[in-house]
Amino acid sequence: MPAPPRPGTYNYGACIGGGQECSEALRVTVTEALPGAPDLILDAVSVDIATVDPGASFALTAVVRNVGDAAAPATTVRYFRSDNATISTGDAAVGADEIGGLAPGADREVAVTLTAPEEGGFHYYGACADAVEGEVRTRDNCSDSVAVEVSGGDGGGQDDDHGDSIGDATPLSIPSTTDAELGEEGDSDYFRVEVVEPTALTVETEGGTDTYGTLFDANGISLASDDDGGFSLNFRIERGVDAGTYYVEVRGFSDSTTGPYTLRVSADDGGEEATHCRPGGTVEPEGSCAIYGTSHTFDVDAGGEGCLNAGFSLCSGGSVSYRSASLTFVAERLDDDSWEVEDVDPAPPD
């Protein structure tokens, strides 16, 4: 049947016998994206040098993709420098490139040579594509950030309890609980964790300070960020990760935020099979699996309802099927209320 014409959440079911016997409701969320429209996203942002001297040159690359189902006309990609891990068009512009049109499903790599600022410390770079005619969804037109450390910074001062950059990050074990403090306006704390096998990594804060957290990979590329996903004003990030080095930045929600907090780091003990969604794998009630290379998850509650959380929520009591240019997920509920994953893309490597 066709989807409803307006975005929203709808319940579907079937009845027999004049409405005397009815099925469970299937909840379907209709997003705002309209058929026949281009949809530009930027991803795969990276730099060739993560630590540079003041005034030195480095190269930034990113990939522009049209994940819509209509051609995108020519547009402009603009590059920005930010003082935090979130890239927006309100940040400091540092360059621009004109690119030609993109067919549905097509992508194009863009690159720019940038000059590091004289101010030492940690800076964030990314790119945004100007919206094109007919584009409905524009909130994902900016990339994630990539961190560049400019040598010569003061590292946050002698009295700072934890380093203000990846190079000065405090090493933590998994699991661990660490007391820390944002001691002055604009302070940020960095921590390093070593993951020895694929797992579901969780980092979160506790306390009364309004924190904002970002998870980076070994190259300083932002993987996920959160504001108030934890209790009260605390952040909470859950992410399926492979073995490797990861960094956590903790800062205040605003530059004026100061105060103590507790950072907790934990990992799913279920191992790789319980972490990543795989074809043929199962998810038990009150369990979840992470879609490889993304922040998306499939979660099953205690009653057996399954929800695909991928920037939107698609929930059902019986089956979930979603396919787009960048994500495929199909799962079916079994008799014991667990769910079997039938198809997923991207899938983790064997």
XYZ file of C-alpha atoms in Angstrom:
350
model
C 0.000 0.000 0.000
C 1.219 3.573 -0.556
C 2.657 5.559 2.336
C 0.540 8.377 3.816
C 1.146 11.760 2.153
C 2.258 13.545 5.327
C 5.187 12.815 7.664
C 4.232 11.265 10.997
C 3.749 7.990 12.859
C 0.944 5.667 11.753
C -0.418 2.360 13.083
C -1.499 -0.442 10.717
C -3.200 -3.771 11.334
C -5.796 -6.234 10.046
C -9.070 -7.524 11.436
C -11.380 -10.412 10.562
C -14.888 -11.297 11.550
C -16.267 -7.804 11.497
C -13.513 -6.456 13.697
C -13.805 -9.120 16.406
C -10.251 -10.445 15.952
C -7.473 -7.997 15.130
C -3.733 -8.227 14.768
C -1.149 -6.294 16.744
C -0.492 -2.803 15.436
C 2.472 -2.191 13.143
C 3.853 1.290 13.774
C 5.364 2.982 10.711
C 7.124 6.352 10.714
C 6.943 8.376 7.494
C 9.829 10.808 7.107
C 9.739 14.178 5.439
C 11.776 13.106 2.401
C 9.695 13.219 -0.768
C 10.124 10.944 -3.814
C 11.736 12.413 -6.879
C 14.063 14.799 -5.007
C 17.853 15.120 -4.802
C 19.440 14.688 -1.381
C 23.076 15.723 -0.867
C 25.179 14.486 2.038
C 28.876 14.920 2.865
C 30.907 12.167 4.480
C 34.354 10.504 4.523
C 35.950 13.774 5.640
C 39.657 13.406 6.458
C 42.965 15.288 6.614
C 46.397 14.122 5.525
C 48.098 15.480 8.676
C 46.404 15.404 12.092
C 49.074 17.452 13.932
C 50.613 20.509 12.231
C 52.721 23.542 13.054
C 51.148 27.016 13.151
C 50.822 28.386 9.610
C 51.571 24.994 7.998
C 49.544 23.602 5.086
C 47.430 20.449 5.175
C 44.900 18.858 2.841
C 41.261 18.126 3.648
C 39.145 15.753 1.536
C 35.477 14.809 1.662
C 32.936 12.992 -0.482
C 29.704 14.562 -1.737
C 26.957 12.005 -2.381
C 23.502 12.320 -3.905
C 21.438 9.752 -1.979
C 18.167 11.047 -3.416
C 16.251 9.625 -6.365
C 16.545 12.666 -8.646
C 19.557 14.366 -10.229
C 21.196 17.172 -8.242
C 22.287 20.276 -10.195
C 25.679 21.937 -9.776
C 26.356 23.445 -6.363
C 29.071 24.834 -4.096
C 30.935 22.944 -1.375
C 32.174 25.240 1.385
C 34.854 24.393 3.962
C 34.662 25.557 7.580
C 36.755 25.724 10.745
C 34.958 25.367 14.081
C 35.934 25.646 17.741
C 33.833 22.566 18.530
C 33.101 19.204 16.926
C 29.863 20.296 15.204
C 30.222 21.776 11.708
C 27.682 24.327 10.485
C 27.504 27.169 7.978
C 27.836 29.576 10.898
C 31.462 28.529 11.466
C 34.480 30.314 10.001
C 34.623 29.794 6.219
C 38.067 28.773 4.955
C 37.448 27.834 1.315
C 34.951 26.772 -1.358
C 34.731 24.606 -4.490
C 32.217 24.505 -7.318
C 31.096 20.992 -8.307
C 29.011 19.766 -11.213
C 25.678 17.960 -11.043
C 25.312 14.475 -9.553
C 23.033 11.711 -10.777
C 21.061 9.691 -8.194
C 23.502 7.476 -6.303
C 26.572 9.275 -7.682
C 29.357 10.766 -5.564
C 32.363 13.013 -6.037
C 35.474 13.572 -3.941
C 36.418 17.160 -3.180
C 39.709 18.394 -1.754
C 41.194 21.660 -0.541
C 44.562 22.805 0.817
C 44.187 24.767 4.058
C 46.519 26.738 6.302
C 46.627 26.013 10.029
C 45.870 28.983 12.298
C 48.589 30.540 14.440
C 46.682 29.714 17.603
C 47.869 26.432 19.075
C 45.479 23.772 20.271
C 42.653 21.769 18.786
C 40.616 22.923 15.760
C 37.816 21.207 13.842
C 37.277 21.211 10.089
C 34.467 20.057 7.810
C 32.474 20.852 4.698
C 28.892 21.773 3.766
C 27.149 21.603 0.394
C 24.792 24.407 -0.616
C 21.233 23.125 -0.944
C 20.115 22.567 -4.541
C 16.778 23.179 -6.213
C 14.222 20.563 -5.221
C 16.193 19.300 -2.212
C 13.865 18.689 0.734
C 16.156 17.272 3.394
C 19.052 19.686 4.002
C 19.957 18.961 7.644
C 22.624 16.460 6.519
C 24.320 18.789 4.003
C 27.240 19.316 6.416
C 29.858 16.673 7.173
C 31.085 15.429 10.520
C 34.183 17.177 11.793
C 37.807 16.103 11.657
C 40.199 17.298 14.336
C 43.497 19.028 13.599
C 45.907 19.778 16.422
C 48.102 22.840 15.991
C 51.315 22.454 17.995
C 52.334 25.208 20.380
C 49.093 25.342 22.421
C 49.266 25.637 26.172
C 47.398 22.323 26.682
C 44.885 23.927 28.986
C 47.327 25.224 31.607
C 49.200 23.683 34.526
C 46.108 23.233 36.685
C 44.020 21.408 34.056
C 43.165 17.900 35.285
C 43.012 16.335 31.788
C 44.530 17.313 28.434
C 42.801 19.641 25.993
C 43.812 17.710 22.858
C 44.134 14.208 21.456
C 47.904 14.393 21.931
C 47.438 15.022 25.678
C 44.488 12.638 26.187
C 44.261 10.753 29.479
C 44.364 6.966 28.942
C 41.430 5.034 30.413
C 40.691 1.340 30.777
C 37.434 -0.436 29.899
C 35.431 -0.403 32.125
C 36.411 2.656 34.133
C 34.981 5.498 36.216
C 36.874 8.784 36.240
C 36.214 11.981 38.203
C 37.029 15.153 36.281
C 36.182 18.851 36.140
C 35.671 21.549 33.547
C 37.740 24.028 35.475
C 37.390 27.224 33.449
C 35.303 28.675 30.652
C 36.023 26.980 27.338
C 37.754 24.011 29.000
C 37.540 20.580 27.374
C 38.941 17.216 28.488
C 40.235 14.423 26.238
C 40.471 10.720 27.074
C 41.906 7.747 25.165
C 40.512 4.201 25.217
C 41.981 1.101 23.571
C 39.432 -1.393 22.229
C 40.890 -4.898 21.771
C 37.987 -6.507 19.878
C 34.761 -5.422 18.160
C 32.285 -4.306 20.785
C 29.518 -1.854 21.669
C 31.315 1.037 23.382
C 29.413 3.294 25.785
C 30.767 6.580 27.158
C 28.649 8.803 29.393
C 28.869 11.368 32.164
C 27.105 11.675 35.495
C 26.637 14.692 37.754
C 25.094 18.137 37.673
C 27.295 19.724 34.987
C 25.743 20.218 31.526
C 28.190 18.187 29.415
C 28.558 17.573 25.676
C 30.500 14.555 24.432
C 32.160 13.534 21.145
C 33.702 10.185 20.175
C 36.631 10.236 17.698
C 38.488 7.483 15.896
C 42.290 7.131 15.879
C 42.566 9.714 13.066
C 40.582 12.353 14.938
C 37.447 11.881 12.819
C 34.205 12.462 14.714
C 32.111 9.267 14.931
C 29.282 10.397 17.199
C 28.325 13.234 19.526
C 25.577 13.819 22.075
C 24.234 16.488 24.405
C 21.555 15.209 26.796
C 21.185 11.519 25.866
C 22.079 10.454 29.411
C 20.447 11.318 32.725
C 19.400 14.960 33.072
C 22.029 17.211 31.406
C 24.591 14.456 30.802
C 25.633 13.030 27.443
C 25.574 9.324 26.555
C 27.118 7.807 23.411
C 26.664 4.164 22.396
C 28.535 3.046 19.292
C 29.521 -0.246 17.711
C 33.283 -0.106 17.123
C 36.088 -2.318 15.854
C 39.368 -2.925 17.645
C 41.499 0.219 17.766
C 42.169 3.516 19.517
C 39.338 5.938 20.266
C 39.191 9.363 21.883
C 36.461 11.018 23.936
C 36.107 14.781 24.257
C 34.077 16.150 27.173
C 33.181 19.838 27.115
C 30.425 22.053 28.436
C 27.235 22.629 26.499
C 28.282 26.276 26.284
C 31.691 27.928 26.622
C 30.669 29.292 30.028
C 29.867 25.844 31.462
C 32.155 24.748 34.309
C 31.913 22.154 37.057
C 32.706 18.567 38.085
C 31.509 15.411 36.336
C 32.135 11.662 36.340
C 33.010 9.895 33.083
C 32.038 6.224 32.728
C 33.375 3.968 29.963
C 31.954 0.488 29.389
C 31.618 -2.141 26.654
C 29.146 -4.848 25.720
C 30.374 -8.190 27.067
C 28.495 -10.055 24.369
C 31.369 -9.794 21.899
C 31.292 -9.215 18.157
C 28.274 -11.375 17.400
C 26.141 -9.466 19.907
C 27.484 -6.072 18.779
C 27.063 -5.746 15.026
C 23.919 -6.555 13.095
C 24.716 -9.505 10.788
C 22.558 -11.477 8.348
C 21.393 -14.570 10.239
C 22.178 -13.048 13.636
C 19.572 -12.730 16.387
C 18.760 -9.995 18.879
C 17.167 -11.062 22.168
C 14.544 -9.037 24.094
C 16.165 -6.053 25.851
C 19.107 -6.435 23.462
C 20.432 -4.469 20.509
C 22.875 -4.592 17.640
C 24.750 -1.759 15.937
C 24.846 -1.277 12.164
C 28.488 -1.403 11.151
C 30.190 1.927 10.434
C 27.219 4.017 11.571
C 25.600 5.258 14.779
C 22.394 3.389 13.858
C 21.052 0.612 16.085
C 18.325 -2.007 16.109
C 16.821 -2.342 19.597
C 14.370 -4.907 20.964
C 12.417 -4.051 24.113
C 11.322 -6.447 26.850
C 7.981 -7.035 25.129
C 9.582 -8.025 21.820
C 8.961 -4.823 19.855
C 11.836 -3.987 17.500
C 12.934 -0.466 16.551
C 15.394 0.573 13.856
C 16.949 3.857 15.020
C 18.677 5.516 12.076
C 18.019 9.227 12.438
C 14.350 8.229 12.571
C 12.600 5.374 14.395
C 10.899 2.510 12.548
C 9.216 0.276 15.128
C 7.163 -2.888 14.768
C 5.856 -5.857 16.709
C 6.370 -8.292 13.844
C 8.883 -7.240 11.177
C 11.017 -4.304 10.092
C 12.037 -3.669 6.494
C 13.846 -0.517 5.353
C 15.836 0.092 2.180
C 17.441 3.304 0.942
C 20.465 4.334 -1.093
C 22.692 4.162 1.999
C 21.017 1.646 4.336
C 19.277 -1.712 4.075
C 17.814 -3.454 7.110
C 15.346 -6.352 7.195
C 14.490 -8.301 10.372
C 11.717 -10.670 11.456
C 10.361 -11.410 14.921
C 10.601 -15.045 16.031
C 8.252 -17.037 18.270
C 10.412 -16.488 21.372
C 10.270 -12.661 20.886
C 13.853 -12.535 19.623
C 14.489 -11.076 16.171
C 16.455 -12.558 13.281
C 18.320 -10.167 10.990
C 17.687 -11.260 7.400
C 19.548 -8.534 5.485
C 21.747 -5.593 6.491
C 23.974 -3.235 4.512
C 26.487 -2.005 5.581
C 27.450 -5.307 7.185
C 30.612 -5.872 9.251
C 33.508 -7.714 7.617
C 33.779 -11.442 8.287
